[in-house]
PDB file of C-alpha atoms in Angstrom:
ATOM      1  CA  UNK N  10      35.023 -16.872 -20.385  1.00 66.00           C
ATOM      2  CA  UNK N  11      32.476 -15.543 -22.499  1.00 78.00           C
ATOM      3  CA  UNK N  12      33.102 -13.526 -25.804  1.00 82.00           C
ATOM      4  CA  UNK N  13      32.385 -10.200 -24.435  1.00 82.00           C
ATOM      5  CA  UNK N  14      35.808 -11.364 -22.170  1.00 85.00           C
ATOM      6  CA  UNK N  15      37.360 -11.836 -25.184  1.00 84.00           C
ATOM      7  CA  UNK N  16      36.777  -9.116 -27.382  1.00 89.00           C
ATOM      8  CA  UNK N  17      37.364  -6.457 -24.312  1.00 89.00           C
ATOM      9  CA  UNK N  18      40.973  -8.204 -23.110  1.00 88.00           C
ATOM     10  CA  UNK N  19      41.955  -7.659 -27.312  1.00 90.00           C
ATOM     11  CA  UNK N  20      40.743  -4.316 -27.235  1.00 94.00           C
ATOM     12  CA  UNK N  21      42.525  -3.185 -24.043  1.00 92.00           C
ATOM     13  CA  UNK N  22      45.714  -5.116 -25.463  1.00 88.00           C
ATOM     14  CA  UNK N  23      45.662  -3.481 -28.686  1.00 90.00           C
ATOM     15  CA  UNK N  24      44.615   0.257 -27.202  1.00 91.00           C
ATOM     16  CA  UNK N  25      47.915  -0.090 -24.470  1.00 86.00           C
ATOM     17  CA  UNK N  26      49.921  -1.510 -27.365  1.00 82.00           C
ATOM     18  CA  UNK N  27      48.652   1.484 -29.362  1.00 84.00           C
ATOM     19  CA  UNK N  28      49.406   3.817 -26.096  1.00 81.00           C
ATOM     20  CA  UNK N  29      53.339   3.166 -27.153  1.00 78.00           C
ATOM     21  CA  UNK N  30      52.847   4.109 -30.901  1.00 83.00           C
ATOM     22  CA  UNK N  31      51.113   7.507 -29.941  1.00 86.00           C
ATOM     23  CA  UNK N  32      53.838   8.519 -27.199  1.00 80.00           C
ATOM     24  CA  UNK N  33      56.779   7.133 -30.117  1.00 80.00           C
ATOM     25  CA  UNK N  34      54.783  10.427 -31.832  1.00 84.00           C
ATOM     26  CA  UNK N  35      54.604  12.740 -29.039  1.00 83.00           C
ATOM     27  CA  UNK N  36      58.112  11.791 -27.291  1.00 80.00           C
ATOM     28  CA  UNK N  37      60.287  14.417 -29.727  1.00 81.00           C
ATOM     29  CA  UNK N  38      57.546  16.874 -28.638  1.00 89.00           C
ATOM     30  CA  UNK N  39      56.654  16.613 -25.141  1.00 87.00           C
ATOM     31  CA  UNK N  40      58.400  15.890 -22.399  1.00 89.00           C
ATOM     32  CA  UNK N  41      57.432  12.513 -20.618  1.00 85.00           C
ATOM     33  CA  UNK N  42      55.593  13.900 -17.470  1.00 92.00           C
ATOM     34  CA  UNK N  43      53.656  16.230 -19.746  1.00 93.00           C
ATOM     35  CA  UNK N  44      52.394  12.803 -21.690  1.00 88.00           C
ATOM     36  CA  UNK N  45      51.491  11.617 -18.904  1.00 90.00           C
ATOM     37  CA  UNK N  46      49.603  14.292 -17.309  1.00 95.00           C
ATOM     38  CA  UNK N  47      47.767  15.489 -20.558  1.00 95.00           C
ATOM     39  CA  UNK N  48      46.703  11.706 -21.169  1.00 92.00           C
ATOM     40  CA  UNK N  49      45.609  10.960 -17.777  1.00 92.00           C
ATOM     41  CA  UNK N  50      43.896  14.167 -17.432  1.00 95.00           C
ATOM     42  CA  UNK N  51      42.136  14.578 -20.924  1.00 96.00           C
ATOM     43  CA  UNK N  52      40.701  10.702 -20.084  1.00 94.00           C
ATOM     44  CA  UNK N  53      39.177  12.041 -16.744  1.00 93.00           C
ATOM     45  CA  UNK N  54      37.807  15.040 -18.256  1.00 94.00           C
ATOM     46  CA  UNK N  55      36.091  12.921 -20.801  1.00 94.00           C
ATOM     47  CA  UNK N  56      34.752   9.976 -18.510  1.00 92.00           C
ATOM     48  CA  UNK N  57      33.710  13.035 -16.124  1.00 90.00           C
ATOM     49  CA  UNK N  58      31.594  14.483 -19.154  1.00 90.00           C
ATOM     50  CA  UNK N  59      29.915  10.513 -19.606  1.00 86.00           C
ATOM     51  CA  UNK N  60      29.604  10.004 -15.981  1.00 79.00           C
ATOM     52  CA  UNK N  61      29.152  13.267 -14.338  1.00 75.00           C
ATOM     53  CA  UNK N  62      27.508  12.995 -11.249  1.00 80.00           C
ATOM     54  CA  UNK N  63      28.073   9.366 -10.583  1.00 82.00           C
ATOM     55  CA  UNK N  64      31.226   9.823 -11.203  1.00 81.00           C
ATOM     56  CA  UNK N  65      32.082  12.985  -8.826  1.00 86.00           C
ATOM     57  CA  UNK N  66      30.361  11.396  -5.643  1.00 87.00           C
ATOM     58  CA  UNK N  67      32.094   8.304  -6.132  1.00 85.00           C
ATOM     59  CA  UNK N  68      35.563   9.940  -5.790  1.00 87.00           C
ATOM     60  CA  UNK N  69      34.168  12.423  -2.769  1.00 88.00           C
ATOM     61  CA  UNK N  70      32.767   9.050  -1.159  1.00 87.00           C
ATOM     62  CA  UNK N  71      36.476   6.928  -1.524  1.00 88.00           C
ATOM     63  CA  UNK N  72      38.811   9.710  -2.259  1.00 90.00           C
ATOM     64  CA  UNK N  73      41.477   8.398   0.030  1.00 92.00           C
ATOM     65  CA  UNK N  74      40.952   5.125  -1.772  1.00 92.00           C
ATOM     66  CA  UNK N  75      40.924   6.457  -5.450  1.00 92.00           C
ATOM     67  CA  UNK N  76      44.252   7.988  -4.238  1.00 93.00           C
ATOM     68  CA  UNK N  77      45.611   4.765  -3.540  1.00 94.00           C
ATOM     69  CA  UNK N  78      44.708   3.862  -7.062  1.00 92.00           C
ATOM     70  CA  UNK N  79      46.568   7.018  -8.393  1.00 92.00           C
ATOM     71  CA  UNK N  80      49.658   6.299  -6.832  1.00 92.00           C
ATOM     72  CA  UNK N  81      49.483   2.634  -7.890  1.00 93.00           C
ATOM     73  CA  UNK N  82      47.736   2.169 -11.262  1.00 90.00           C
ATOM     74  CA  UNK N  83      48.165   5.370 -13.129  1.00 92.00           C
ATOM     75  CA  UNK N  84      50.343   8.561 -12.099  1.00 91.00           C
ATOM     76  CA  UNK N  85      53.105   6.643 -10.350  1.00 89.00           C
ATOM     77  CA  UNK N  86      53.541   3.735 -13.222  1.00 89.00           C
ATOM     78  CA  UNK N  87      53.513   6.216 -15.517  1.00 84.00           C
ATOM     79  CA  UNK N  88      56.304   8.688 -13.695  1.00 81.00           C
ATOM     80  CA  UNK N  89      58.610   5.505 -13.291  1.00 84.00           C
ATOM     81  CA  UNK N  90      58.202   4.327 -16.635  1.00 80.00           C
ATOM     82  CA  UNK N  91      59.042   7.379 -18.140  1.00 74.00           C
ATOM     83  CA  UNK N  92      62.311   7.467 -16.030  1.00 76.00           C
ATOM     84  CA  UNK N  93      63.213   4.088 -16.403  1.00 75.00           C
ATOM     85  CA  UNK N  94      63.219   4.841 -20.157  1.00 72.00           C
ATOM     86  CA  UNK N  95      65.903   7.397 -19.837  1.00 71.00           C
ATOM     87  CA  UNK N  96      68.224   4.266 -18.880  1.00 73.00           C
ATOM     88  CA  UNK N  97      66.978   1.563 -20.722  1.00 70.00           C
ATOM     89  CA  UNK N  98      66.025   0.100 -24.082  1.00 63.00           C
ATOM     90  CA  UNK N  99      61.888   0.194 -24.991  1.00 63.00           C
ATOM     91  CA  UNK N 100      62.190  -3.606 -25.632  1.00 61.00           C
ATOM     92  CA  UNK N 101      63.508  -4.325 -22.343  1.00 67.00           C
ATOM     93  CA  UNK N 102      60.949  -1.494 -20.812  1.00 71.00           C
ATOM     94  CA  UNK N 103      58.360  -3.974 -22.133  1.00 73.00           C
ATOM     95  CA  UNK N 104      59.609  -7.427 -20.703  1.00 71.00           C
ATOM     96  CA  UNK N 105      59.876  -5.717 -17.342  1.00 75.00           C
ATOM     97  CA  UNK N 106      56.092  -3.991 -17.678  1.00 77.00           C
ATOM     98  CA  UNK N 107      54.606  -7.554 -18.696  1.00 76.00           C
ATOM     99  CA  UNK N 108      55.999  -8.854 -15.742  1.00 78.00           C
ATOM    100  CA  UNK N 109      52.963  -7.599 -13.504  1.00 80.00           C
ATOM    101  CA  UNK N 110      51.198 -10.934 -13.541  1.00 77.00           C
ATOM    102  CA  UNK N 111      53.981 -12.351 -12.096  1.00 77.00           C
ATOM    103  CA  UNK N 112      53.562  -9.890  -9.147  1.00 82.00           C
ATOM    104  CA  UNK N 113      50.086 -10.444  -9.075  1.00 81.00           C
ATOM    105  CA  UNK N 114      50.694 -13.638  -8.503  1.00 79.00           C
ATOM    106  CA  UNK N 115      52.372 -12.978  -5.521  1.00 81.00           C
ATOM    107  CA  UNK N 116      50.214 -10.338  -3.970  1.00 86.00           C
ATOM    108  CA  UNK N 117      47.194 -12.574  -4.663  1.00 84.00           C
ATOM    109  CA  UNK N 118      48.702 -15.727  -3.198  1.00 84.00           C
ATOM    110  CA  UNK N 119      49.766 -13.333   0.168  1.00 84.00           C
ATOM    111  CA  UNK N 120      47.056 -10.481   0.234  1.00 82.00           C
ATOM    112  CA  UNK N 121      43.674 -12.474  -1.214  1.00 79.00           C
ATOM    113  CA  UNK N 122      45.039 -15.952  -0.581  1.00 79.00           C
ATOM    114  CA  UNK N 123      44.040 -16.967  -3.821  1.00 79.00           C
ATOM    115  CA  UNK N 124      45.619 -20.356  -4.346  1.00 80.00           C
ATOM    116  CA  UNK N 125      49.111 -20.756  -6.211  1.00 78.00           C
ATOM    117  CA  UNK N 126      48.054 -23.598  -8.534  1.00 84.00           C
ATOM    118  CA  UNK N 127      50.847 -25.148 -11.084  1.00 86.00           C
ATOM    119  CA  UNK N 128      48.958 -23.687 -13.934  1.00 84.00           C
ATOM    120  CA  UNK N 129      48.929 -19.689 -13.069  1.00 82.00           C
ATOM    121  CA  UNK N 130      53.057 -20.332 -12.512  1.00 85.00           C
ATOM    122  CA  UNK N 131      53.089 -21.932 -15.690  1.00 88.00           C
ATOM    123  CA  UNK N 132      51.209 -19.469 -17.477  1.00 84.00           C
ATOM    124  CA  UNK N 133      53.134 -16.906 -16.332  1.00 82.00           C
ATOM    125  CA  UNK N 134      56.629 -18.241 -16.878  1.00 87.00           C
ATOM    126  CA  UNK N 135      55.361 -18.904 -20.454  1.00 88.00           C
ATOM    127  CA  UNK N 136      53.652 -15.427 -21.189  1.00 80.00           C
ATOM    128  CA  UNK N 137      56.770 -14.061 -20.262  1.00 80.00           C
ATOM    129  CA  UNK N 138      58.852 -16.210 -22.376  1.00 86.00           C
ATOM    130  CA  UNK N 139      56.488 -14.814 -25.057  1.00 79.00           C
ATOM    131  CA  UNK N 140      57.084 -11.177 -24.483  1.00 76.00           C
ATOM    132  CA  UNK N 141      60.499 -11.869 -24.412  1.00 77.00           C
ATOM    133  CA  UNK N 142      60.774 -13.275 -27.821  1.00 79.00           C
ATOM    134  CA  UNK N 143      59.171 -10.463 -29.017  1.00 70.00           C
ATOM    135  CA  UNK N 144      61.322  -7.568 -27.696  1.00 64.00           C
ATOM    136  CA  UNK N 145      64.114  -9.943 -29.183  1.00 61.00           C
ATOM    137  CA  UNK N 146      67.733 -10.148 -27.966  1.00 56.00           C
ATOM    138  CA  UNK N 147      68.579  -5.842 -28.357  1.00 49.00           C
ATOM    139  CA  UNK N 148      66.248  -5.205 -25.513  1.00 50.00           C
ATOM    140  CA  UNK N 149      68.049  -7.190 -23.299  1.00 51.00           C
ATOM    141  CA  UNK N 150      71.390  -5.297 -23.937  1.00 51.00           C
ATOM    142  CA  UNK N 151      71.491  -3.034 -21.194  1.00 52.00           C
ATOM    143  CA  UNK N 152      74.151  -0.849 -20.532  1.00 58.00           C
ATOM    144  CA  UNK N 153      76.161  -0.420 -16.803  1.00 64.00           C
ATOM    145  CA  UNK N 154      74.624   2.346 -15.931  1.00 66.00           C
ATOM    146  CA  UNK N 155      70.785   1.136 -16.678  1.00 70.00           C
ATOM    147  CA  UNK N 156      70.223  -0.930 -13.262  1.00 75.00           C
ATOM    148  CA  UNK N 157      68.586   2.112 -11.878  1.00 80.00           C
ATOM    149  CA  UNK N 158      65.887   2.129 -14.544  1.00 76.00           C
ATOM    150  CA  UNK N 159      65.995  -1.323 -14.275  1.00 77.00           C
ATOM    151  CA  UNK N 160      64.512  -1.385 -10.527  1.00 83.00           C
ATOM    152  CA  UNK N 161      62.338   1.654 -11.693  1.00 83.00           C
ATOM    153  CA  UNK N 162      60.529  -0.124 -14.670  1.00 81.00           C
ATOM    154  CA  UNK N 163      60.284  -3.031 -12.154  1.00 84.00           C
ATOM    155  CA  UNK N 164      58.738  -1.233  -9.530  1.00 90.00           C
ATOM    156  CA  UNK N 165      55.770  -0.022 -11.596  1.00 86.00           C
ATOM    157  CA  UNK N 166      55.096  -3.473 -12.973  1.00 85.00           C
ATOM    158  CA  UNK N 167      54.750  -4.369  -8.986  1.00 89.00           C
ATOM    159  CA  UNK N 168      52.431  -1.480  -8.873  1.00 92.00           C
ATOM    160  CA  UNK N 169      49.980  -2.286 -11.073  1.00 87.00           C
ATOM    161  CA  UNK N 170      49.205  -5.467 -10.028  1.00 86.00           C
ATOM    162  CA  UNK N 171      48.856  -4.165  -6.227  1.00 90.00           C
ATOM    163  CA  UNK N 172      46.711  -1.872  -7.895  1.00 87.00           C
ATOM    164  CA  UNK N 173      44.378  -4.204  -9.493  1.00 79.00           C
ATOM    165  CA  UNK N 174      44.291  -6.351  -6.629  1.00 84.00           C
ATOM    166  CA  UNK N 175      43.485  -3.307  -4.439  1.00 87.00           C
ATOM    167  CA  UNK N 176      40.646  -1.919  -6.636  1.00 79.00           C
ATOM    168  CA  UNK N 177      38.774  -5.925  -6.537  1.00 75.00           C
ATOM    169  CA  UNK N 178      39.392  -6.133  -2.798  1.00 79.00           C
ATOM    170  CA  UNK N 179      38.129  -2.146  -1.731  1.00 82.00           C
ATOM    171  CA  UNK N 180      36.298  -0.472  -4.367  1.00 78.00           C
ATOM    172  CA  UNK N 181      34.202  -3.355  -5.836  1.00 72.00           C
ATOM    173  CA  UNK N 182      31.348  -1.403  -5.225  1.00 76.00           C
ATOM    174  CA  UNK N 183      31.943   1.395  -7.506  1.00 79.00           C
ATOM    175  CA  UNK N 184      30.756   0.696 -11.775  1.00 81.00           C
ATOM    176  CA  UNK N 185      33.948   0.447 -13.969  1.00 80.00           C
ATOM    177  CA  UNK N 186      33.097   4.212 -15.544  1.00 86.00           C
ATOM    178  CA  UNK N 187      33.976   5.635 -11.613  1.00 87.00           C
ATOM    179  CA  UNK N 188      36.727   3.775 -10.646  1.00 83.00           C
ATOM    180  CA  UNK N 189      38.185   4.790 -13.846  1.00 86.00           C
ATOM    181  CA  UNK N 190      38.089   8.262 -13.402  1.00 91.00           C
ATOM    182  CA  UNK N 191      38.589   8.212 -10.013  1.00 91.00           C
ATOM    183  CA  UNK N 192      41.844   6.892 -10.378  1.00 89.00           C
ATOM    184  CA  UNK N 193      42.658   9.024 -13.096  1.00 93.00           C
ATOM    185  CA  UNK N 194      41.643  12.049 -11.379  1.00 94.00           C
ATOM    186  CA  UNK N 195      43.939  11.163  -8.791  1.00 94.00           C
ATOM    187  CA  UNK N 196      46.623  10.637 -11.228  1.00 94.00           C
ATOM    188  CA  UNK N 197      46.674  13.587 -12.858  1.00 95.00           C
ATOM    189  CA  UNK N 198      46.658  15.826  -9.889  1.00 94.00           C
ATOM    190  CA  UNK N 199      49.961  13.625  -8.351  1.00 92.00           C
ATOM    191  CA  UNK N 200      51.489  14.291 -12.134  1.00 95.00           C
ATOM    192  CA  UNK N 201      50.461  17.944 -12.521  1.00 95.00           C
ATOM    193  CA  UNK N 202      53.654  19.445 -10.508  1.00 94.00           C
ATOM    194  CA  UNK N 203      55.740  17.247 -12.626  1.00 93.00           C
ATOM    195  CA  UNK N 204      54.285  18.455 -15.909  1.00 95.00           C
ATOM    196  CA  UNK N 205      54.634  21.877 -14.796  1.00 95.00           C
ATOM    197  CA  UNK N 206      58.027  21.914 -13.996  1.00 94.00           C
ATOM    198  CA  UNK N 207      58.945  20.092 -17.272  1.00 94.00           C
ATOM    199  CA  UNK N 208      56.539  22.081 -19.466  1.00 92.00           C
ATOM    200  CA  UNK N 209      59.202  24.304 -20.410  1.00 90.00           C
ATOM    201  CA  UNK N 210      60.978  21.860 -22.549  1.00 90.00           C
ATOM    202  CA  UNK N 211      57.594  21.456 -24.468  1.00 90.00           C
ATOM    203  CA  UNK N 212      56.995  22.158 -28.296  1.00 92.00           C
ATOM    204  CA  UNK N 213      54.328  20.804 -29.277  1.00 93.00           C
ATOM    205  CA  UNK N 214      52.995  20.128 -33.230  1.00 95.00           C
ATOM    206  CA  UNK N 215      49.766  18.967 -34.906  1.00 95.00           C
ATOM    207  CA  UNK N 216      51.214  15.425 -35.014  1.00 94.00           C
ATOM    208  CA  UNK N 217      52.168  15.466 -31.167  1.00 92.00           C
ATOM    209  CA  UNK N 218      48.590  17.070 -30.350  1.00 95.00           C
ATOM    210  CA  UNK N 219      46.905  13.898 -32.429  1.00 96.00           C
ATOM    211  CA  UNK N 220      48.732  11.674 -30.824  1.00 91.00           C
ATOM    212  CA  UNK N 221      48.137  13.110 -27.232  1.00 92.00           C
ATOM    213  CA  UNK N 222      44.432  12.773 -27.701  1.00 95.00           C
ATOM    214  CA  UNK N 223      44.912   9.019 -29.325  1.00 94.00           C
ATOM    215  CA  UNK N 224      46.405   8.011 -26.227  1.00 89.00           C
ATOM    216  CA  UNK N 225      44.165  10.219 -23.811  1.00 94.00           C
ATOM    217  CA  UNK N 226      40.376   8.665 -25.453  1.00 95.00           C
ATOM    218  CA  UNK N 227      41.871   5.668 -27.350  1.00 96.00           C
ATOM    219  CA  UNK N 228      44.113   3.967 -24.864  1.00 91.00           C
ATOM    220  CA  UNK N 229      42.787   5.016 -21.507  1.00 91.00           C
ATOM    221  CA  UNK N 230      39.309   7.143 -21.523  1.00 94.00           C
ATOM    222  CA  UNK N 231      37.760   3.960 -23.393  1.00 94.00           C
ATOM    223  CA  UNK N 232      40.640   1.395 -22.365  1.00 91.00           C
ATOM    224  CA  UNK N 233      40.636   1.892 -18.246  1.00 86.00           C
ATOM    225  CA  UNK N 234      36.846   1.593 -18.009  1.00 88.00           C
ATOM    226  CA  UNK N 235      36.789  -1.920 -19.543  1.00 89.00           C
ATOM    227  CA  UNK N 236      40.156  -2.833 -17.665  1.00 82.00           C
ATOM    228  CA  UNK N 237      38.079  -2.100 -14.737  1.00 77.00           C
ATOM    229  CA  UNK N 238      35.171  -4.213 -16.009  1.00 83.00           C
ATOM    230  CA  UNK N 239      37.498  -7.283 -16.777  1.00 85.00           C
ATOM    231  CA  UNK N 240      39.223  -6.702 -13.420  1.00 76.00           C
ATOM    232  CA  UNK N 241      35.779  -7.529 -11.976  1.00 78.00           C
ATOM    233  CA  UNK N 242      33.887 -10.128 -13.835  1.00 82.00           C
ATOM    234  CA  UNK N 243      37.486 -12.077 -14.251  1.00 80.00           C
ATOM    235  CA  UNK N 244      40.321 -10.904 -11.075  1.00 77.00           C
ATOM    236  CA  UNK N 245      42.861  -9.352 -10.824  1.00 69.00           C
ATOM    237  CA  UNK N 246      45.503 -11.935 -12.093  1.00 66.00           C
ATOM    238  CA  UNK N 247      43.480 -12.439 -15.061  1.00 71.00           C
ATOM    239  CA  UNK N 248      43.455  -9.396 -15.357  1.00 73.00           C
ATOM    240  CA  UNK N 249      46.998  -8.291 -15.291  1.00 69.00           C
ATOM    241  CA  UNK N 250      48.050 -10.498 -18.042  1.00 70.00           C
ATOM    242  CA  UNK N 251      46.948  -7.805 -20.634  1.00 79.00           C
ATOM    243  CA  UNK N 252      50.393  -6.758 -20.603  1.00 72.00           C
ATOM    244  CA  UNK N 253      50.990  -9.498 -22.637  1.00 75.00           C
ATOM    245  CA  UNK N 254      49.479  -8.556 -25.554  1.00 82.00           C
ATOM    246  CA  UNK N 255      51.014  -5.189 -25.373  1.00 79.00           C
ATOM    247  CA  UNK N 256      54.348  -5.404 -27.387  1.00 79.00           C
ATOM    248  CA  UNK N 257      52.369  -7.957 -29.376  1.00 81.00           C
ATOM    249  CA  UNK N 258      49.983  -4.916 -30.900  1.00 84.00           C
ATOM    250  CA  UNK N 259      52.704  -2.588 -30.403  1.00 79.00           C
ATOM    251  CA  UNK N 260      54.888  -4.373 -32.898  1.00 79.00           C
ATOM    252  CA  UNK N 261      51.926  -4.557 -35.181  1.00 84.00           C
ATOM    253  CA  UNK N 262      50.911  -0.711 -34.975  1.00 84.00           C
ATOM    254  CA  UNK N 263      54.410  -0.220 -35.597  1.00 79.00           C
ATOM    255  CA  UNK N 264      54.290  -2.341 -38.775  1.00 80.00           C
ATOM    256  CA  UNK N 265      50.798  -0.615 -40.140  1.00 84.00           C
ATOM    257  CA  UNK N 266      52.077   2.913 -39.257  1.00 85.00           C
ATOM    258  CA  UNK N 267      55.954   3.062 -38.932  1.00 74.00           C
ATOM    259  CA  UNK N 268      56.651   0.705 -41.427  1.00 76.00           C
ATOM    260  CA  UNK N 269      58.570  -1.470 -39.047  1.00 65.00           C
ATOM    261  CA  UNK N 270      59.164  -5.728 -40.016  1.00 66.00           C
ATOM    262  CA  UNK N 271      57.040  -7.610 -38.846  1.00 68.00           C
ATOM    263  CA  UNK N 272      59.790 -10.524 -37.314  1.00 71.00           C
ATOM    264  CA  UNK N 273      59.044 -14.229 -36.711  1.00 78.00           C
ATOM    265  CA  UNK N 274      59.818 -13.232 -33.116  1.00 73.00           C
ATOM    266  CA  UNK N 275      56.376 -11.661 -33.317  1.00 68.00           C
ATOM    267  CA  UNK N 276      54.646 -14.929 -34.671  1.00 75.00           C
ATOM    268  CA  UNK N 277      56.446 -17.005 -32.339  1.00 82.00           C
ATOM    269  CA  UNK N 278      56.501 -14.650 -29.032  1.00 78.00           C
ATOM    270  CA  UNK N 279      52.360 -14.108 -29.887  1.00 76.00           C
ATOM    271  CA  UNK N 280      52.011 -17.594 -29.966  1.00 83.00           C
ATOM    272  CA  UNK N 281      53.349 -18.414 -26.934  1.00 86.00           C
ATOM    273  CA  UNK N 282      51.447 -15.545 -25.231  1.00 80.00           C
ATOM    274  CA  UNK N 283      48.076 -16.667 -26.124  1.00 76.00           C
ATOM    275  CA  UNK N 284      48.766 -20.048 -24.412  1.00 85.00           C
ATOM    276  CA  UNK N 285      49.691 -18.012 -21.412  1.00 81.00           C
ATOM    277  CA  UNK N 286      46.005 -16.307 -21.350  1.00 72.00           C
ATOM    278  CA  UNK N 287      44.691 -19.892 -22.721  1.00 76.00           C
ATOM    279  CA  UNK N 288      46.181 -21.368 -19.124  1.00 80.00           C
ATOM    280  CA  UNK N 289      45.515 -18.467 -16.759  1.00 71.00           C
ATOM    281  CA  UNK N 290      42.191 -18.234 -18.162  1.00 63.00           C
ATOM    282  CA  UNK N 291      41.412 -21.931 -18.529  1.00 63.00           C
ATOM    283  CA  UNK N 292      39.743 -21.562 -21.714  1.00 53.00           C
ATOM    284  CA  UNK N 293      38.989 -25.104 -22.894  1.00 52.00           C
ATOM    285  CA  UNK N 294      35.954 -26.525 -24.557  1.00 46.00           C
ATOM    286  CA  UNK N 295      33.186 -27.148 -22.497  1.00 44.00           C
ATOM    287  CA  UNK N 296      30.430 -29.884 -23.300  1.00 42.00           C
ATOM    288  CA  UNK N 297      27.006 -28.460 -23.199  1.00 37.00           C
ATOM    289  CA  UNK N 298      24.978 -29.195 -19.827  1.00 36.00           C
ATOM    290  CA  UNK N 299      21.532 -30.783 -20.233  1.00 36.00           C
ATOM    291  CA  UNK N 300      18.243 -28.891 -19.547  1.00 33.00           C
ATOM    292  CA  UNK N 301      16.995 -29.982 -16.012  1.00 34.00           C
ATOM    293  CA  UNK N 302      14.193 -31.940 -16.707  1.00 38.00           C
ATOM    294  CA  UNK N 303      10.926 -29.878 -16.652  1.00 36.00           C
TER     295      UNK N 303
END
């Protein structure tokens, strides 16, 4: 795992964990499909300017494929999410959505027949462990009525990770900048009829505008790309444990920003999480190899 690895997994974990600050802004403001539409959308519109042509025959060329990747990785998580939350607790929204390893586990082991070793299950029993700490006890308080959103939030942590494993196995061809906005693209046009018929309820400030463009070129114009690019040089269940570090920069954003305690479940939940990526990623030292002889 080299440092480039390193620096791009923090920055996608604290630009998705930033994603939940910037929609905590928006939310009195905007109704949840509009979020999701105007983020998804302004982040193709700017990868479109970067890319331009490369970008626009690479979804032509796979369209059908990049659709795939719009039900799975962008428009369809994001529609379920935003339901789920109108049942259940944000802390327990984030134990379910850092569950996608766990998937990917699965749907690796079945559909790429990438071996189950004792480590990945580890890993992924820990990292969860982890996330659950953080969200702390409240989040797992659900009320009678919040199984629905329960098996919603679930469902779009299975998504992503059949999403990630779909984009390695099909579209490998394609540079991170494309399959970024192809999926996007395809996103926003499965969101836009849901965003239209919800626009109504919309009032939107200078604060909820800021925020929308945060999460649109912070959290996914820059952050998808290099999700992409990690999904490649490192797989998919690699991968898909950048989930993990979500609540862990959420919580901190929260702290800088809101104000919010920073709680030892943070400390504790984080710590456990990084030994989750430590085992999936099997980041150990390494002795140097010796120069073949000349």
């Amino acid at each position: 795992m080299t440092p480039g690895v390193v620096l791009s997994m923090l920055y996608c974990g604290a630009a998705f964990g930033g994603s939940f600050l910037f929609m905590r802004v928006a939310a009195p403001d905007l109704p949840p499909p509009v979020v999701a539409f105007l983020r998804i959308g302004i982040a193709a519109l700017a990868l479109l300017l970067v890319s331009r042509g490369p970008a626009l025959r690479a979804l032509r060329q796979d369209w059908r494929k990049f659709a795939f990747l719009g039900v799975f990785m962008t428009g369809g998580p994001f529609l379920l999410f935003a339901a789920a939350e109108q049942t259940i607790t944000a802390g327990l929204g984030a134990v379910l959505n850092a569950t996608t390893p766990m998937w990917t586990v699965l749907i690796v082991f079945f559909w790429l027949k990438q071996p189950l070793t004792a480590a990945r299950v580890a890993a992924i029993v820990i990292g969860f462990a982890g996330v659950g700490v953080i969200v702390g006890t409240e989040g797992l308080r659900i009320g009678p009525d919040a199984w629905v959103g329960v098996a919603l939030a679930t469902l779009a942590a299975s998504l992503y990770g059949i999403g990630l494993t779909f984009a390695r196995r099909n579209l490998s061809g394609h540079e991170p900048l494309e399959l970024a906005f192809g999926q996007l693209a395809a996103g926003a046009v499965l969101l836009a009829p849901f965003a239209l018929l919800t626009s109504g309820s919309a009032h939107p400030t200078p604060a909820s505008a800021a925020a929308i463009f945060g999460i649109a070129i912070v959290s996914t114009a820059i952050a998808w790309p290099l999700l992409f690019s990690l999904n490649r040089q490192v797989g998919p269940l690699a991968t898909s444990t950048i989930p993990f570090l979500n609540p862990i920069f959420g919580v901190l954003w929260g702290a800088l920003f809101l104000h919010e305690a920073v709680t030892p479940s943070l400390l504790g939940g984080g710590l456990l999480v990084f030994i989750a990526l430590a085992l999936i990623l099997d980041v150990r030292p390494r002795r140097a190899v010796p120069a073949p002889p000349a």
